[in-house]
Short mmCIF file of C-alpha atoms in Angstrom, two decimals:
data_model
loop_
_atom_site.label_atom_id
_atom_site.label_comp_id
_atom_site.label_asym_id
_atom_site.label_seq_id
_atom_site.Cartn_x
_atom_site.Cartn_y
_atom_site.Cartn_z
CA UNK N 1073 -4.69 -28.90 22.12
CA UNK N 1074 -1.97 -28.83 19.81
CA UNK N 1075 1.52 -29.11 20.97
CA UNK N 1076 3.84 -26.37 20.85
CA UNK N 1077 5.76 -26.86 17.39
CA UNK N 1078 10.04 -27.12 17.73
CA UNK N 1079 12.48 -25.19 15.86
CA UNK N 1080 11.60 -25.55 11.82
CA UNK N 1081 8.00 -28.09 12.79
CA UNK N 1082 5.43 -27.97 10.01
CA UNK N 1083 2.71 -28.34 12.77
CA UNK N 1084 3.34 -24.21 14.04
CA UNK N 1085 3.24 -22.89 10.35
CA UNK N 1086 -0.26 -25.35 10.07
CA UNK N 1087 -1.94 -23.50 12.37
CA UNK N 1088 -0.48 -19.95 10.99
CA UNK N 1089 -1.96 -20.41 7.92
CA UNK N 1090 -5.53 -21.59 9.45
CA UNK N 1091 -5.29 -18.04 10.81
CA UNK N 1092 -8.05 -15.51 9.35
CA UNK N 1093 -6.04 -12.86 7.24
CA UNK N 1094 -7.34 -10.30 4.70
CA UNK N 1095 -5.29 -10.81 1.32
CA UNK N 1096 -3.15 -7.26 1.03
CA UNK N 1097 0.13 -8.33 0.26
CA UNK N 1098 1.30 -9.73 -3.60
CA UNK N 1099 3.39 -11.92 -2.78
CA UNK N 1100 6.02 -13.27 -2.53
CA UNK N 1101 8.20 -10.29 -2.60
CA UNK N 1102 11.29 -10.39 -5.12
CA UNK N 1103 14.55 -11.66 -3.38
CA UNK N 1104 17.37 -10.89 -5.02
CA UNK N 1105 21.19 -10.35 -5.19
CA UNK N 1106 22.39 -6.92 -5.32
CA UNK N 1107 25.84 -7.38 -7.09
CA UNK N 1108 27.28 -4.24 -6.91
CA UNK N 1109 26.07 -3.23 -3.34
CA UNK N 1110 28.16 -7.02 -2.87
CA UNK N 1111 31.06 -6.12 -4.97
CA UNK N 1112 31.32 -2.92 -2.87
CA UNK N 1113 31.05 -4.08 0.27
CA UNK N 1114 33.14 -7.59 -0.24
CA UNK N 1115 29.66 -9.08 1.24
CA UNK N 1116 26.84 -11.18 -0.63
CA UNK N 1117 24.36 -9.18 -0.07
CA UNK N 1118 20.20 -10.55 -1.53
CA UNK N 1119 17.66 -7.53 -0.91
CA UNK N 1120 13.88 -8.56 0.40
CA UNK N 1121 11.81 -6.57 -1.58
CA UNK N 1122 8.69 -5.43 0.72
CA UNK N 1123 8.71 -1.67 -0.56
CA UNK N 1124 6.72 -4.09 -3.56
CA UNK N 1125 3.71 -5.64 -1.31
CA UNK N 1126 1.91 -3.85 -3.88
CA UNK N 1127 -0.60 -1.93 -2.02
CA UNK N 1128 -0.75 2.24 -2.20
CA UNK N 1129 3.35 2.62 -2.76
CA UNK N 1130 4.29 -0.47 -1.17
CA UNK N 1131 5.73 -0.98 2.29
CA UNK N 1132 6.29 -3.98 5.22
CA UNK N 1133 3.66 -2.68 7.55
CA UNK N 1134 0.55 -4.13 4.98
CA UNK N 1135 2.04 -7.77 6.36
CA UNK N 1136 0.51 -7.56 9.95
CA UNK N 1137 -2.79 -5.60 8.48
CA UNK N 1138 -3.47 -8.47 6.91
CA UNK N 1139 -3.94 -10.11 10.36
CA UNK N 1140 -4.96 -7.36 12.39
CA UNK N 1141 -7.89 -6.05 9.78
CA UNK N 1142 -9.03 -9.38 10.06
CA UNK N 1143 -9.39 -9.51 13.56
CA UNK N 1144 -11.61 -6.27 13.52
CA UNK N 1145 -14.19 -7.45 11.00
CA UNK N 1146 -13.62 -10.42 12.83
CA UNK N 1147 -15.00 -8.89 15.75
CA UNK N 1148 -17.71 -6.27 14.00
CA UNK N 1149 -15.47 -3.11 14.18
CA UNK N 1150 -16.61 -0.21 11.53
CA UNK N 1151 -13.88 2.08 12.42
CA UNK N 1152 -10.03 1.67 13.41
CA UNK N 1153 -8.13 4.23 15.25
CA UNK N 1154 -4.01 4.07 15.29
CA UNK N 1155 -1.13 6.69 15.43
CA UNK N 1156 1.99 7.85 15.11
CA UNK N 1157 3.87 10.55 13.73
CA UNK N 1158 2.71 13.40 11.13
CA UNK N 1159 4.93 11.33 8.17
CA UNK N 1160 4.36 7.64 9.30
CA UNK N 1161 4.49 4.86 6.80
CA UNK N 1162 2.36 2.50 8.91
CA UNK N 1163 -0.72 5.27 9.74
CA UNK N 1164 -1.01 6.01 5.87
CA UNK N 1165 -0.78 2.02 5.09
CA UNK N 1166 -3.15 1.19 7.56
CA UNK N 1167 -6.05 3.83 6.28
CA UNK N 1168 -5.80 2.74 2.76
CA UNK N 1169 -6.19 -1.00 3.92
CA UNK N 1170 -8.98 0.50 5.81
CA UNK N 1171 -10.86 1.95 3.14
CA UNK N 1172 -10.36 -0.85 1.03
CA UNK N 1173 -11.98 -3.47 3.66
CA UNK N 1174 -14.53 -0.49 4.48
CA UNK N 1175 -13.49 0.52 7.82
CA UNK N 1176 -13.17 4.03 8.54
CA UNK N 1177 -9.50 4.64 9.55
CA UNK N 1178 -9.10 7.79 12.16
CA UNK N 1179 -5.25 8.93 12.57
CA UNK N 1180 -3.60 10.22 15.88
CA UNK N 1181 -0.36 12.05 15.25
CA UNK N 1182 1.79 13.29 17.84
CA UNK N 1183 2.63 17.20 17.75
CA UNK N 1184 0.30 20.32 16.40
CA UNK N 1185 -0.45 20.76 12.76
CA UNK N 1186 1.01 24.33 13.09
CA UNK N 1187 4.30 22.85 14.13
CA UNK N 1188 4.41 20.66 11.04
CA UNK N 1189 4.65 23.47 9.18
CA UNK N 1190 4.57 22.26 5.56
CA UNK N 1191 4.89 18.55 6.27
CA UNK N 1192 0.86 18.40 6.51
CA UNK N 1193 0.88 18.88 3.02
CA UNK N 1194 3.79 16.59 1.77
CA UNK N 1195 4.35 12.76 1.95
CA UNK N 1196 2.19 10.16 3.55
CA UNK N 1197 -0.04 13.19 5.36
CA UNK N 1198 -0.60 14.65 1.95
CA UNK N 1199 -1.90 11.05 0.87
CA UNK N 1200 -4.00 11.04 4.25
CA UNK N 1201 -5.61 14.58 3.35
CA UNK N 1202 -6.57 13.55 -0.33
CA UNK N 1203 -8.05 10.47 0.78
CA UNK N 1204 -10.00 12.18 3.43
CA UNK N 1205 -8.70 10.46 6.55
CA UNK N 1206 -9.62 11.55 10.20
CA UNK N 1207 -6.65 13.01 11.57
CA UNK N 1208 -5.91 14.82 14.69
CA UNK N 1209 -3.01 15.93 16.74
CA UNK N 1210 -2.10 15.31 20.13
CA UNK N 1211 -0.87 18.80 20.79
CA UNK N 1212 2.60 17.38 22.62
CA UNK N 1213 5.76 16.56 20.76
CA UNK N 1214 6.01 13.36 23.21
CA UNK N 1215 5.44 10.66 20.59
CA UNK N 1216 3.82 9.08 23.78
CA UNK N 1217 1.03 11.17 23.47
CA UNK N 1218 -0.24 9.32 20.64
CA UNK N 1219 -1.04 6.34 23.34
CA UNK N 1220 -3.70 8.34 25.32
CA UNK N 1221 -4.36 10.06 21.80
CA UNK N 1222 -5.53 6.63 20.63
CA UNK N 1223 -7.59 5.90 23.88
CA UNK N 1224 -9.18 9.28 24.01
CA UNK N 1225 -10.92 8.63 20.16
CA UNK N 1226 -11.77 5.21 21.30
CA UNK N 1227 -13.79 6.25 23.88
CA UNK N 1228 -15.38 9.32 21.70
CA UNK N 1229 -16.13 6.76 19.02
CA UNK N 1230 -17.94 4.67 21.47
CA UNK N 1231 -19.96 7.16 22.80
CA UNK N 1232 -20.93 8.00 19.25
CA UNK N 1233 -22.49 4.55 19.18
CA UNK N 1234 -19.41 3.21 16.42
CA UNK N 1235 -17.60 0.20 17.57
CA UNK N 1236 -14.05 1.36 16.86
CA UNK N 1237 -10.80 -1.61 16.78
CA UNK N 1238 -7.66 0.13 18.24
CA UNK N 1239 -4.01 -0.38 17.33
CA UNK N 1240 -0.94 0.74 19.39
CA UNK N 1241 1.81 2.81 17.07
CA UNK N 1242 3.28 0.55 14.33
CA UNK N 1243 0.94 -2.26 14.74
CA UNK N 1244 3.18 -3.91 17.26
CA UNK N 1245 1.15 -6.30 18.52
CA UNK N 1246 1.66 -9.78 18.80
CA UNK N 1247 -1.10 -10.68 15.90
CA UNK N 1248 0.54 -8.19 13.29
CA UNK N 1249 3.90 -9.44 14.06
CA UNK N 1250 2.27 -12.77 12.68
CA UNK N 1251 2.77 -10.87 9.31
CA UNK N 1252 6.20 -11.62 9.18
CA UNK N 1253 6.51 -14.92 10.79
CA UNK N 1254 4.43 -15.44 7.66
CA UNK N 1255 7.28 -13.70 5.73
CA UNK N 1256 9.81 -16.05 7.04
CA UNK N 1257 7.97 -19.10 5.85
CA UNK N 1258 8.04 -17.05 2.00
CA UNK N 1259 11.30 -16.33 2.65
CA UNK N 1260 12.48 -20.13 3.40
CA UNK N 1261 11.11 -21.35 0.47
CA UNK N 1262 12.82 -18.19 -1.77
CA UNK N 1263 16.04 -19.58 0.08
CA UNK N 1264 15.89 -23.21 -0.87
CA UNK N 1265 15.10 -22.48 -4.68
CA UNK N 1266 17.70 -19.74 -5.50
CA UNK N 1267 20.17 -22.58 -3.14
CA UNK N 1268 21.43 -19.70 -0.69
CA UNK N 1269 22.60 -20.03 3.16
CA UNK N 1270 22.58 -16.81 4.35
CA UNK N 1271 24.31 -15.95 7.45
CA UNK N 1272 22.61 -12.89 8.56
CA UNK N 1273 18.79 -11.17 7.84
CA UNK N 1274 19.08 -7.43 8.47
CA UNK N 1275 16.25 -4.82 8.96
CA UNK N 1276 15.37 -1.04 10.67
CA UNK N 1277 14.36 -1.60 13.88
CA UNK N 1278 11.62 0.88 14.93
CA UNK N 1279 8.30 -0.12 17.09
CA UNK N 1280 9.93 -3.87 16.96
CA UNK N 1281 6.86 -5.85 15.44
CA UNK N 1282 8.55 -6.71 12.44
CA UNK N 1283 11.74 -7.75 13.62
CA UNK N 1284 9.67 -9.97 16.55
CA UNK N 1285 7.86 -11.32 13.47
CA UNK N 1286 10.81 -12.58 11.87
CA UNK N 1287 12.47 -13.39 15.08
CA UNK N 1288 9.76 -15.48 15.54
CA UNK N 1289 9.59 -17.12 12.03
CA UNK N 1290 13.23 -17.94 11.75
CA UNK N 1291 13.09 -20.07 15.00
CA UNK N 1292 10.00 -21.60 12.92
CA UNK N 1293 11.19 -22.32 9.78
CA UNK N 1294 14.85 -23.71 11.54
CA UNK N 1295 16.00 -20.55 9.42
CA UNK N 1296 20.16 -20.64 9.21
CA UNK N 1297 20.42 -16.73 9.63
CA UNK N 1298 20.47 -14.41 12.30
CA UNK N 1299 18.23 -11.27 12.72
CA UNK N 1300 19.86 -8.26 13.17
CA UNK N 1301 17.78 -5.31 13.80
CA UNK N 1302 19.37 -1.66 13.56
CA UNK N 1303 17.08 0.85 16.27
CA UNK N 1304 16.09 3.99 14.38
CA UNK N 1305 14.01 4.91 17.51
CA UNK N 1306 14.34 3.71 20.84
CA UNK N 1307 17.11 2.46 23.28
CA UNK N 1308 18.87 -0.83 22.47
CA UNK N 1309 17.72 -1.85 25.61
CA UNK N 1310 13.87 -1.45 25.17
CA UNK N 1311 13.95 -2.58 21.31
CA UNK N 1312 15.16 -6.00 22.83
CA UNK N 1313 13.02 -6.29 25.80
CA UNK N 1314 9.72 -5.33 23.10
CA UNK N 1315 11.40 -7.91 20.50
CA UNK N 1316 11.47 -10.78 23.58
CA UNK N 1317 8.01 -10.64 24.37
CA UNK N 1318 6.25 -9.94 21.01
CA UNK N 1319 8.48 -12.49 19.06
CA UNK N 1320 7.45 -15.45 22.06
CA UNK N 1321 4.01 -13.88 22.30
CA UNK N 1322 3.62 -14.04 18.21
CA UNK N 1323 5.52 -17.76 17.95
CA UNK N 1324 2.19 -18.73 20.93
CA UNK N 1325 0.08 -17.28 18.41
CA UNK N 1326 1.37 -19.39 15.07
CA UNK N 1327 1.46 -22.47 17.00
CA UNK N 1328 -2.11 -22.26 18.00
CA UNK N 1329 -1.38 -21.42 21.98
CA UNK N 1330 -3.04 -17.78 21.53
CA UNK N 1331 -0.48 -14.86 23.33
CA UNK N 1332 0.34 -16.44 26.81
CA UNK N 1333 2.62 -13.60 28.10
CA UNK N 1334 6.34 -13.57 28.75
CA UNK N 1335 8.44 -16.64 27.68
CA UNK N 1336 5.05 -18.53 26.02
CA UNK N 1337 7.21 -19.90 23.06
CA UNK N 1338 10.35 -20.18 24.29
CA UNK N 1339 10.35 -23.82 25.17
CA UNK N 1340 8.65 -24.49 21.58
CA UNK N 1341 9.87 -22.43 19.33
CA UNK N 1342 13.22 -22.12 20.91
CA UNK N 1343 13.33 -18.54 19.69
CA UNK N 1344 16.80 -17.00 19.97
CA UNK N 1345 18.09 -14.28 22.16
CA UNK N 1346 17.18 -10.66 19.93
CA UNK N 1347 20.24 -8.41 18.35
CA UNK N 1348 19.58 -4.80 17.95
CA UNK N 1349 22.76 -2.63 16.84
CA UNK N 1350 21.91 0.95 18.68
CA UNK N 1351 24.28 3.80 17.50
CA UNK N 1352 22.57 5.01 14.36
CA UNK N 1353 19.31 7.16 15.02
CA UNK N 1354 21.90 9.55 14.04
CA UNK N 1355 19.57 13.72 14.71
CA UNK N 1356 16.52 12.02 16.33
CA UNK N 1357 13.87 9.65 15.46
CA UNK N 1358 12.26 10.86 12.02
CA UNK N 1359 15.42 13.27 11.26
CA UNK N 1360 17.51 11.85 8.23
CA UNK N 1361 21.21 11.08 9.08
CA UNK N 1362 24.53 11.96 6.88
CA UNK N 1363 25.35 8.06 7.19
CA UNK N 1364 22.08 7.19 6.25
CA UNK N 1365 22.16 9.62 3.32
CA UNK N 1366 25.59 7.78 1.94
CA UNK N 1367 24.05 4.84 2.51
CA UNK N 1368 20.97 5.44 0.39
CA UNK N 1369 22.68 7.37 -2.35
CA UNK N 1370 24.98 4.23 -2.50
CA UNK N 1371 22.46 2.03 -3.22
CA UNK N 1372 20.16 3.97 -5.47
CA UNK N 1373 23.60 4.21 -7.76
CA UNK N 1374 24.49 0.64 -7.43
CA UNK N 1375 21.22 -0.95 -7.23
CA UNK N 1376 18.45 1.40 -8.39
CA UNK N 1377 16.73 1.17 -5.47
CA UNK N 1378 15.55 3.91 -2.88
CA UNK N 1379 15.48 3.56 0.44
CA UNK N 1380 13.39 5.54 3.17
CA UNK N 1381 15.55 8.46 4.54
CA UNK N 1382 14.95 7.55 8.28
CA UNK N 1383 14.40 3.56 9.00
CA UNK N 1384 16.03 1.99 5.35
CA UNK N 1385 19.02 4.63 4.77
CA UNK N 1386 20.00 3.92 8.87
CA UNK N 1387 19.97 0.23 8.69
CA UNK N 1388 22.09 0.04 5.53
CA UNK N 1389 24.51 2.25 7.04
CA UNK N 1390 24.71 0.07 9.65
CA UNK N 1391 25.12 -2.80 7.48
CA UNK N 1392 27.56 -0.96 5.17
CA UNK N 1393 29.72 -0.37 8.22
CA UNK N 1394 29.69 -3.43 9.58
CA UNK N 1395 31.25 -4.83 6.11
CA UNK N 1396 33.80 -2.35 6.15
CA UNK N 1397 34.84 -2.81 9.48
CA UNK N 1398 35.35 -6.89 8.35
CA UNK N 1399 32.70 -7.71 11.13
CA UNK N 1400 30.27 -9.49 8.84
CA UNK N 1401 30.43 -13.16 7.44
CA UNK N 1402 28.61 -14.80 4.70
CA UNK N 1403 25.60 -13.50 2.57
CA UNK N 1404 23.36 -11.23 4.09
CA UNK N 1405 19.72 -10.45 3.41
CA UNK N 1406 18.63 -6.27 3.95
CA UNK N 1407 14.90 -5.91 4.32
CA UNK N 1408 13.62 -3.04 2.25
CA UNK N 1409 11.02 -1.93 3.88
CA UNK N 1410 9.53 0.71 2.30
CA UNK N 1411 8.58 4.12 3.06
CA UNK N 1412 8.65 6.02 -0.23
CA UNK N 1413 6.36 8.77 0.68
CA UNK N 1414 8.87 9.81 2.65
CA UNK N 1415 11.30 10.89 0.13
CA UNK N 1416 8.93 13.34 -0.67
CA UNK N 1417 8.31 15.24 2.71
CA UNK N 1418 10.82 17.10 5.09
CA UNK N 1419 14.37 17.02 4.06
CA UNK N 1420 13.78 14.20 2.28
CA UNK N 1421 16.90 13.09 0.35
#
């Protein structure tokens, strides 16, 4: 049995890449300065491109389908069933990278159609009704409901004779936050060629997978920067307890351990203690914020980039506020994560 790698040990990112994965992402994903956004803010700031992984319009949710589709063909599955909300990045990701490794995708969104109004025919559900995705609604606005939503076609499927692979909301799971402890490991070596130390890696903080992923990767690669994950969803307090145990549970996974519960790669990995800035969900979860609005107009007019009206647009605002307040030292990376469907549905921008 292999030993549980340290902080930065070539032996846990070994055994990550031994791991079966379906190729979805082109990659690496640009990292680059954004020297106005840096001017502005009287920060370095380097974006992480993942709204280019390349697949449908791009997005950081196709980096833990690459491990978690593998796992169902792995294990036989013809169908996958997941959820989430009417507009969500990750549902729409996840049934294109369905089709394309020929597994039927099937969609549980919280909510009635009738009380999406338009939005069934705008954005990422659009995409989902021209591709002919299976999608149902829970009939409760509890974004909860999607859980028993998930179970409930499971067991259908089953009975129909299919052998279906199911995936909690986001794709938090400790194998698809293996997608970005694989990120970390592209993002080290982006690091050492362009010769930059940054101090801090920032990111929208929703189900948690990604920012466990990364979590988990930095204390892997002996990264120098911090995490910092801004909640567009859930209580501070639950973001970090999700981040703990996914990020040690993840780390188990990369080092060859498989997912031994609570505090598995602590002692290995030495994974540090999670930081989620709450304050920002601004309306709701899924509502676009006037800070996150600012935010996102600021950098489309500096930058040229868009950002995602309700995870991107929050976290820069966090970030952007941060600067200004003189809180933040040293060059920061922002994760761009996507989400561009999303301009196009609701309020939009």
């Amino acid at each position: 049995m292999t030993a549980p790698a340290r902080a930065g040990h070539p032996g846990g990112l070994a055994n990550l890449a031994s791991r079966p994965r379906v190729d979805l992402v082109l990659g690496p994903t640009p990292l680059h300065p954004a020297p106005r956004l840096s001017q502005e803010l009287g920060v370095p700031v380097l974006f992480k491109r993942d709204d280019l992984t390349g697949r449908g319009l791009g997005g950081n949710k196709l980096r833990g389908l690459e491990y978690i589709l593998a796992d169902a063909l792995g294990q036989g599955s013809d169908c996958l069933v997941t959820g989430a909300g009417p507009q969500s990045n990750w549902t729409m990701l996840a049934a294109l990278s369905c089709l394309r490794c020929q597994i039927e995708p099937h969609v549980v969104c919280y909510g009635t159609e009738e009380a999406s109004g338009g939005k069934t025919s705008e954005g990422n559900m659009r995409l989902h009704r021209w591709l002919g995705v299976d999608v149902r609604f829970t009939g409760s606005p509890d974004r909860s409901s999607v859980d028993a939503g998930i179970e409930a076609a499971g067991a259908e499927l089953r009975a129909a004779g299919r052998h279906p692979y199911l995936v909690p909301r986001g794709g938090a799971t400790p194998l698809g936050a293996l997608g970005y402890v694989r990120a970390s490991t592209e993002l080290a070596a982006q690091l050492a060629a362009l010769g930059e130390q940054p101090a801090g890696l920032w990111l929208a903080a929703g189900s948690c997978g990604t920012q466990a992923g990364l979590q988990a990767g930095a204390a892997l690669t002996d990264a120098p920067y911090r995490v910092r994950g801004v909640t567009v969803s859930r209580p501070v307090p639950e973001c970090l307890t999700r981040v703990r145990a996914l990020a040690a549970d993840a780390a188990a996974l990369a080092v060859g351990e498989g997912a031994a519960g609570e505090g598995a790669a602590g002692e290995g990995a030495a994974i540090s203690e999670p930081e989620v800035l709450g304050g920002w969900i601004g309306p709701g979860y899924g509502v676009p914020s006037a800070e996150g609005q600012a935010a996102a107009r600021l950098v489309a007019e500096a930058e040229g980039v868009f950002l995602d009206p309700v995870f991107g647009a929050k976290a820069m605002a966090a970030l952007i506020a941060e600067c200004r307040a003189e809180r933040v030292r040293g060059p920061q990376i922002f994760l761009v994560g996507g989400g561009a469907p999303t301009l196009f549905a609701g309020a939009g921008l």
